[in-house]
PDB file of C-alpha atoms in Angstrom:
ATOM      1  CA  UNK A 114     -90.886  20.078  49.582  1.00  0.00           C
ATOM      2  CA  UNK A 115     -92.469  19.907  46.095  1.00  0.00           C
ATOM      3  CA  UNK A 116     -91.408  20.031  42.518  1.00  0.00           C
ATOM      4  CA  UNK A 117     -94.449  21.640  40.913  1.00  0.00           C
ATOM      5  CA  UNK A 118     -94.810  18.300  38.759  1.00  0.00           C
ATOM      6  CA  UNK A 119     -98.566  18.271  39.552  1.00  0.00           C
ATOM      7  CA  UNK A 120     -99.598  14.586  39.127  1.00  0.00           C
ATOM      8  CA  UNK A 121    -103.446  15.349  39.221  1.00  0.00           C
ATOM      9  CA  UNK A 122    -106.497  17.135  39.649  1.00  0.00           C
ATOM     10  CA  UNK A 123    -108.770  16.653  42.542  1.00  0.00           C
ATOM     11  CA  UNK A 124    -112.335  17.929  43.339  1.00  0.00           C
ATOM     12  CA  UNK A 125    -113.308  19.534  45.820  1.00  0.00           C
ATOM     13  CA  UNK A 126    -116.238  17.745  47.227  1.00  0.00           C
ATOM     14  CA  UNK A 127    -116.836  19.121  50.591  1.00  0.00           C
ATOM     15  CA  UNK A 128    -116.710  22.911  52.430  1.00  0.00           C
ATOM     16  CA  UNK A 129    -117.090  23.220  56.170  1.00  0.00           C
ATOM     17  CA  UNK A 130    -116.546  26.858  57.662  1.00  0.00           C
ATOM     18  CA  UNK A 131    -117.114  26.872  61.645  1.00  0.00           C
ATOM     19  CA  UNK A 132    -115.482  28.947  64.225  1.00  0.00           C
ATOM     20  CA  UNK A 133    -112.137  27.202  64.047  1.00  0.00           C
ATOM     21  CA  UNK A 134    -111.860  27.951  60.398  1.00  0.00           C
ATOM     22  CA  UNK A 135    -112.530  26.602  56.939  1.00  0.00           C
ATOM     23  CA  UNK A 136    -111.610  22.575  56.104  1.00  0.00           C
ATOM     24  CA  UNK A 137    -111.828  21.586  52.569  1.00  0.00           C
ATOM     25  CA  UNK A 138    -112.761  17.706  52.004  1.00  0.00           C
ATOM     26  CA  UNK A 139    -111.078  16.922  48.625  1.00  0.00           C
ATOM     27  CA  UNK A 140    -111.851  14.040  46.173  1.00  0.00           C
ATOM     28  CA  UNK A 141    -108.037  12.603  45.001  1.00  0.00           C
ATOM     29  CA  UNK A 142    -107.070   9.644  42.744  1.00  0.00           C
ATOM     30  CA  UNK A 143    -103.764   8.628  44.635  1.00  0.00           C
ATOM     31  CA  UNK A 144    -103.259   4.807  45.728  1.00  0.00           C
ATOM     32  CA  UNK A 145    -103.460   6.195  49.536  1.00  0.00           C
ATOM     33  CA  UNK A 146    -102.763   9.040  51.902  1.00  0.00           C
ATOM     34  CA  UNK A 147    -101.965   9.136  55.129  1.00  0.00           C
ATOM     35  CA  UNK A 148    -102.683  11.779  58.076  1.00  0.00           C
ATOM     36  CA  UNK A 149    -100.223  14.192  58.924  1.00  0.00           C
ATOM     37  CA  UNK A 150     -98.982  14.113  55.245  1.00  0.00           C
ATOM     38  CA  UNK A 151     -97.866  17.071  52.982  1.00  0.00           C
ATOM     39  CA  UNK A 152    -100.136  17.469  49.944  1.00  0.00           C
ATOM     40  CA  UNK A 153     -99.989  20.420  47.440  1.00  0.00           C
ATOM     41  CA  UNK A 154    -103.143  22.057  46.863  1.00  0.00           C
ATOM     42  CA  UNK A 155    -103.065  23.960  43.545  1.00  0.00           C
ATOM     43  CA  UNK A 156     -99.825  25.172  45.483  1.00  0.00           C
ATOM     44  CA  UNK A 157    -100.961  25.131  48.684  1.00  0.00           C
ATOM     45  CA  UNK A 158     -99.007  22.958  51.335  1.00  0.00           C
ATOM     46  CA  UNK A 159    -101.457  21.644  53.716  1.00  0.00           C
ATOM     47  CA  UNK A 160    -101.832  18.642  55.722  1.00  0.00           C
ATOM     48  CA  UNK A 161    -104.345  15.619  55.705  1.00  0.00           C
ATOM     49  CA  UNK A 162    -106.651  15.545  58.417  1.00  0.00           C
ATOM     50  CA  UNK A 163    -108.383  12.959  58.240  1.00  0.00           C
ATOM     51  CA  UNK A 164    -109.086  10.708  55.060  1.00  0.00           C
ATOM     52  CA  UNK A 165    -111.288   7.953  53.418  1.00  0.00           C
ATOM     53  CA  UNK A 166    -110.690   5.553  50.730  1.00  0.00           C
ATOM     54  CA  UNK A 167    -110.505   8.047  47.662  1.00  0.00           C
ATOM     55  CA  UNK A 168    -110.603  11.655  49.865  1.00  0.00           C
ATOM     56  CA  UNK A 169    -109.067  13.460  52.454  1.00  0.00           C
ATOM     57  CA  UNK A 170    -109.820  16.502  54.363  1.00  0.00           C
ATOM     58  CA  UNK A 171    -107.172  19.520  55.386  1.00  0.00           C
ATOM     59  CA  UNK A 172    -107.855  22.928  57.183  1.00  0.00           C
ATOM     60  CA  UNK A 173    -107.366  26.392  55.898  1.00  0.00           C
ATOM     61  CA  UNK A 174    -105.268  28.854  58.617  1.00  0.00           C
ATOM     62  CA  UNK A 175    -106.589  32.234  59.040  1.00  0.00           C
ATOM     63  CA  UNK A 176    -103.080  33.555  56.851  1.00  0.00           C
ATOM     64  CA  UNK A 177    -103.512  30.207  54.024  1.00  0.00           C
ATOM     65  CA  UNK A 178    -107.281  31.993  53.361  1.00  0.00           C
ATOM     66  CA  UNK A 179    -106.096  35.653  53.495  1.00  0.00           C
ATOM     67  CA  UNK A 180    -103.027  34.745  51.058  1.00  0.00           C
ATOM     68  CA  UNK A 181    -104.659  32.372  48.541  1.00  0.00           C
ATOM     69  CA  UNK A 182    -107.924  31.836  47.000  1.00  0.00           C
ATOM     70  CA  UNK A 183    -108.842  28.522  48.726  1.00  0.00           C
ATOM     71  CA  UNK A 184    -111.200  30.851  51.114  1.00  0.00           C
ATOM     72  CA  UNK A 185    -113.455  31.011  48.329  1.00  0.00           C
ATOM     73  CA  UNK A 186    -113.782  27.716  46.740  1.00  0.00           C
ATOM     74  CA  UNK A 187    -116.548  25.848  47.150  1.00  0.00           C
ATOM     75  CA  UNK A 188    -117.699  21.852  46.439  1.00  0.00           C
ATOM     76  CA  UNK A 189    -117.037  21.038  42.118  1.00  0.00           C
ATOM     77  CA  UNK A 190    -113.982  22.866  41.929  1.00  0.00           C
ATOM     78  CA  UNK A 191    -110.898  21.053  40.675  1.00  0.00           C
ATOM     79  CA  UNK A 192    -107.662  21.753  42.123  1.00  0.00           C
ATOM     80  CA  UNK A 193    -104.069  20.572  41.131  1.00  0.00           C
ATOM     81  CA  UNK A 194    -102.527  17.990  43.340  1.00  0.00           C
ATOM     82  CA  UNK A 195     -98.778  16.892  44.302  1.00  0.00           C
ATOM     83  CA  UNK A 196     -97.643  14.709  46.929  1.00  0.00           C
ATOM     84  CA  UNK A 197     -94.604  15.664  49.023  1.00  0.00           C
ATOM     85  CA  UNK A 198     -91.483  14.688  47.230  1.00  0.00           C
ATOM     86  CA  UNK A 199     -89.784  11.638  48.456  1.00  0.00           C
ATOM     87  CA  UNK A 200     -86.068  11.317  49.869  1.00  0.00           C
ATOM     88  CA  UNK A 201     -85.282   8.718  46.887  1.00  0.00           C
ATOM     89  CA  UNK A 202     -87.313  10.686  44.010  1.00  0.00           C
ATOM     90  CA  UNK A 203     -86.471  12.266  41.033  1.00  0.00           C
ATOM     91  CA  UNK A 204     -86.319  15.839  40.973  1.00  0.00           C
ATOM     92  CA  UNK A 205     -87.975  16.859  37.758  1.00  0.00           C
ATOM     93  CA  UNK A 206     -89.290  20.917  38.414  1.00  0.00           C
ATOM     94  CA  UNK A 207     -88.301  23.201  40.296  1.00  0.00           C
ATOM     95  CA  UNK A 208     -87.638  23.933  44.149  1.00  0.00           C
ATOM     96  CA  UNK A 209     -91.392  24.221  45.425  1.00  0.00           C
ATOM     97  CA  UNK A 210     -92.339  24.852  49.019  1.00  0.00           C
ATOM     98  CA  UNK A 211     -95.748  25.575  49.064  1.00  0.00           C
ATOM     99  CA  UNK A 212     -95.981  28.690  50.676  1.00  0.00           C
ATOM    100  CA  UNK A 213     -98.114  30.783  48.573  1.00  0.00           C
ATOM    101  CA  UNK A 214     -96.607  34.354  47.681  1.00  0.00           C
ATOM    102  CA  UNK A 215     -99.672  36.120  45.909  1.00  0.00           C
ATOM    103  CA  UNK A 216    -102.478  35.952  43.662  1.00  0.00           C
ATOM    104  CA  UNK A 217    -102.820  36.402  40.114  1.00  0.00           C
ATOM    105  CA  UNK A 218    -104.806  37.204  37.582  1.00  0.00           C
ATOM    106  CA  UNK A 219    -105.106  35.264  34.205  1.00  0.00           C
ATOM    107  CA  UNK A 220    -104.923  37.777  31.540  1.00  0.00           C
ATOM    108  CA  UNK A 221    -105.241  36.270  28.497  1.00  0.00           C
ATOM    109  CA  UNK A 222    -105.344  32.503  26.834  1.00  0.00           C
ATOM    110  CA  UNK A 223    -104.027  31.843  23.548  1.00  0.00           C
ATOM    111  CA  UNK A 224    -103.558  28.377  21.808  1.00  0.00           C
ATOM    112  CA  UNK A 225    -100.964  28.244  19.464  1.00  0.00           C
ATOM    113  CA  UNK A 226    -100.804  24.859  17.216  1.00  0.00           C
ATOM    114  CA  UNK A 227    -100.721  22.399  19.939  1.00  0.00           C
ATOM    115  CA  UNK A 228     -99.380  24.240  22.912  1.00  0.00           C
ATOM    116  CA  UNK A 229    -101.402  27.288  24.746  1.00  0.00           C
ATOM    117  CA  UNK A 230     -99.707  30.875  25.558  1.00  0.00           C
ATOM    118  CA  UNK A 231    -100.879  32.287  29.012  1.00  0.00           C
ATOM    119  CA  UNK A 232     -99.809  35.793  30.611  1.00  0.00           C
ATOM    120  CA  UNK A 233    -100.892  36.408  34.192  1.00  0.00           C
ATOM    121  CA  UNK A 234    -100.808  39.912  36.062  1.00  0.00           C
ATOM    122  CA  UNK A 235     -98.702  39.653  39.064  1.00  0.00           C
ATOM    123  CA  UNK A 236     -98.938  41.304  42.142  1.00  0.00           C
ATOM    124  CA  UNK A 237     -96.854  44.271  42.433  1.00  0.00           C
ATOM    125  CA  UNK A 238     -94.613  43.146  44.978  1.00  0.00           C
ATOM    126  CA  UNK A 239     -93.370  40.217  43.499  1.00  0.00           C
ATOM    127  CA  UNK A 240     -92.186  41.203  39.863  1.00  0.00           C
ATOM    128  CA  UNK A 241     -88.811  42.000  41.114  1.00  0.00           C
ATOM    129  CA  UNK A 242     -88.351  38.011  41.804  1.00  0.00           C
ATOM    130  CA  UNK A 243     -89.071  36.712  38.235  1.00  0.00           C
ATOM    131  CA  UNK A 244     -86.410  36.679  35.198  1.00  0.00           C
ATOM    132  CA  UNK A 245     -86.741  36.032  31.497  1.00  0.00           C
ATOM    133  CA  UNK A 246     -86.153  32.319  31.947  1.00  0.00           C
ATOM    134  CA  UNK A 247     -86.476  31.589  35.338  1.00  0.00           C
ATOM    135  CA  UNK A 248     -88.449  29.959  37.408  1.00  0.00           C
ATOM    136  CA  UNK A 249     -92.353  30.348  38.688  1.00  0.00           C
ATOM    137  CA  UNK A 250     -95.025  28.194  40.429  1.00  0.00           C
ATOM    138  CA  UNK A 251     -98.365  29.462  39.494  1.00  0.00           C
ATOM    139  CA  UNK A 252    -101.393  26.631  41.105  1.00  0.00           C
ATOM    140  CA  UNK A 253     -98.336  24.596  42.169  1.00  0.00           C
ATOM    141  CA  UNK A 254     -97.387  23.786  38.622  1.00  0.00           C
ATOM    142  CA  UNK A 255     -93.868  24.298  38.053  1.00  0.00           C
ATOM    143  CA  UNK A 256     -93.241  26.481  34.995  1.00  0.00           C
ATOM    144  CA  UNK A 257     -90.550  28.413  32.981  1.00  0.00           C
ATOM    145  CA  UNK A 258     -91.368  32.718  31.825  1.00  0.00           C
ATOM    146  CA  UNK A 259     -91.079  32.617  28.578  1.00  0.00           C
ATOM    147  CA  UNK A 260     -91.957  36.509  28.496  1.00  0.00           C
ATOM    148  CA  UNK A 261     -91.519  39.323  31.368  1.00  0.00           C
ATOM    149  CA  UNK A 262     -93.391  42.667  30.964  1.00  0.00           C
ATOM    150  CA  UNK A 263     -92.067  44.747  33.770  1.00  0.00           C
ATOM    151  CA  UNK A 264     -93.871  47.586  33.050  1.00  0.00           C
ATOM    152  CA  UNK A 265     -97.403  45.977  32.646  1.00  0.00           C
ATOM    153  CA  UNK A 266     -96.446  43.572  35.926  1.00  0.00           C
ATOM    154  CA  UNK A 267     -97.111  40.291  33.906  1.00  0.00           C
ATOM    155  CA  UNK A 268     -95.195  37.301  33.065  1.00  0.00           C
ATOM    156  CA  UNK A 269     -96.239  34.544  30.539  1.00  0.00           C
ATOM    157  CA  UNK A 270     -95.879  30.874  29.869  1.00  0.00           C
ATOM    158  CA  UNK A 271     -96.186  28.503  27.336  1.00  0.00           C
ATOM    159  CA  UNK A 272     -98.278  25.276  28.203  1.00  0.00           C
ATOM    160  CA  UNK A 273     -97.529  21.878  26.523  1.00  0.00           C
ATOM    161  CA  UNK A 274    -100.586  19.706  25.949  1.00  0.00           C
ATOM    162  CA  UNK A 275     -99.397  17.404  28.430  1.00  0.00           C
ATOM    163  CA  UNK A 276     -99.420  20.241  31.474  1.00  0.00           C
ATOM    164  CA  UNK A 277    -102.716  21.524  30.146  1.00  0.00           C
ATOM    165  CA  UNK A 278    -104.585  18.618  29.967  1.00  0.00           C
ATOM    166  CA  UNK A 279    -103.143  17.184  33.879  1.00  0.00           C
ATOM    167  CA  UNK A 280    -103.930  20.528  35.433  1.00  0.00           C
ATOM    168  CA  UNK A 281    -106.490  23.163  36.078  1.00  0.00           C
ATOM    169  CA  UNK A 282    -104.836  25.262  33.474  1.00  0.00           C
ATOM    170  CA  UNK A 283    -107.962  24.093  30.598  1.00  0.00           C
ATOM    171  CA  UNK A 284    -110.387  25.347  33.361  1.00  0.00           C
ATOM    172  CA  UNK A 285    -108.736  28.946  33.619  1.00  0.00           C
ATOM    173  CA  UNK A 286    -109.868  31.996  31.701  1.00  0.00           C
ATOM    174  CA  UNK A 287    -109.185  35.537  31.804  1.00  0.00           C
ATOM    175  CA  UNK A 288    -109.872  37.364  35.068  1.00  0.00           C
ATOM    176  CA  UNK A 289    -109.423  33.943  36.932  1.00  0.00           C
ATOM    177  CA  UNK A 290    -106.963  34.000  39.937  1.00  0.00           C
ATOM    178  CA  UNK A 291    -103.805  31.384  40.034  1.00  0.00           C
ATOM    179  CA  UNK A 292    -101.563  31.156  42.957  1.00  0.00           C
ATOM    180  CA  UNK A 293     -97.801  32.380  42.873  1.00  0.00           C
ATOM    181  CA  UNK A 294     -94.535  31.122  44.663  1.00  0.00           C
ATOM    182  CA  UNK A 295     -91.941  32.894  43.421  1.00  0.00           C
ATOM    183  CA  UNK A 296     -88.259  30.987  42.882  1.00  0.00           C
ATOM    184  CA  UNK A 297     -86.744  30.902  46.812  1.00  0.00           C
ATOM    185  CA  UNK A 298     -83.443  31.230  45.480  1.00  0.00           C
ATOM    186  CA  UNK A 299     -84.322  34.708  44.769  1.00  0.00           C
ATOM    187  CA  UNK A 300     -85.624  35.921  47.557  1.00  0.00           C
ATOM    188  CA  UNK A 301     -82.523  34.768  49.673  1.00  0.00           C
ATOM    189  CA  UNK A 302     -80.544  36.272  46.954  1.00  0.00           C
ATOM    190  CA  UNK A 303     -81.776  39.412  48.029  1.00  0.00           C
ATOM    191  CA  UNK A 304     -81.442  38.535  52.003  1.00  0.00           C
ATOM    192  CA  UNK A 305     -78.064  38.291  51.141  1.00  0.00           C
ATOM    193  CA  UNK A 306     -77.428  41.044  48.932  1.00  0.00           C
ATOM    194  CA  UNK A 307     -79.271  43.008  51.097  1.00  0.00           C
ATOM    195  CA  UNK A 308     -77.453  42.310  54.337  1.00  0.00           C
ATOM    196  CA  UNK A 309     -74.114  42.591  52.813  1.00  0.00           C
ATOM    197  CA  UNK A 310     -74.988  46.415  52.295  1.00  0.00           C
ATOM    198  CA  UNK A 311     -75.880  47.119  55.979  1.00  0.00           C
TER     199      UNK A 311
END
């Protein structure tokens, strides 16, 4: 599990696409990682492979490149990092799995004074999961919607400096796609309301 406080960037420094599938090699700036471990990928969950000194690799499932846009990345991109959060740590976002709900689409960038003002077009299916409010993980970075459009299908956010400058956020510009994870709590929300009325 995740928090969405993204403590990095990374590069991405190495593609290799064979038969098996797509692995992404990724430059990271953590003291160490270890194989078989849980690192966020601008979102992502995915696993470390194998690793070097300041790298590590992980490998992209036929559904992680039909659901996200790390199919189409390629070596110089940056992407936002987290490490799984530990037992003992402090829980300081939101409730973030890592399984990717949708793409979207930045639709505009504004700076206002010091902080920036982003709205993102969200895929259809997935507006009924966002309040006014709430909760959202767009590139793994947990956020709050300060505005909800439901009949344009986008949702915006104001960025601090801080989040800007630690993230891939001050690399995005309209048209660019970001990676969604709705809250959880909603969707079982509506397991539950759902079942009750069968």
């Amino acid at each position: 599990m995740f928090t969405g406080i993204v403590e990095g960037t990374g590069e991405v420094v190495g593609v290799d696409v064979t038969e098996e599938g797509r692995r992404l090699r990724i430059r990271h700036e953590f003291d160490a990682v270890e194989h078989g471990q849980s690192i966020s990928v601008s979102g992502v969950c995915l696993t470390v492979e194998t690793y070097g000194d300041d790298w590590f690799s992980v490998f992209l499932a036929s559904e992680t490149v039909e659901k996200t846009y790390l199919g189409t990345v390629e070596a110089g991109d940056p992407v936002n990092l987290e490490r799984a959060m530990p037992a003992d740590g402090r829980f300081d976002g939101h409730i973030v799995q890592g399984h990717v709900d949708g793409v979207a689409t930045v639709e505009a960038v504004e700076r206002v004074g010091d902080d920036w003002w982003f709205e993102f077009a969200l895929p259809p299916d997935l507006g009924r999961y966002v309040v006014s409010k709430g909760s959202i993980a767009l590139d793994g970075i947990s956020l709050t919607i300060a505005d909800l459009d439901d009949d344009a299908g986008t949702v915006a956010v104001a960025i601090i400096p801080t989040t800007y400058d630690l993230t891939t956020l001050s690399a995005k510009e309209p048209g660019d796609p970001v990676h969604v994870e709705v809250d959880v709590v909603a969707k079982y929300v509506e397991r539950l309301v759902g079942e009750g009325d069968e």
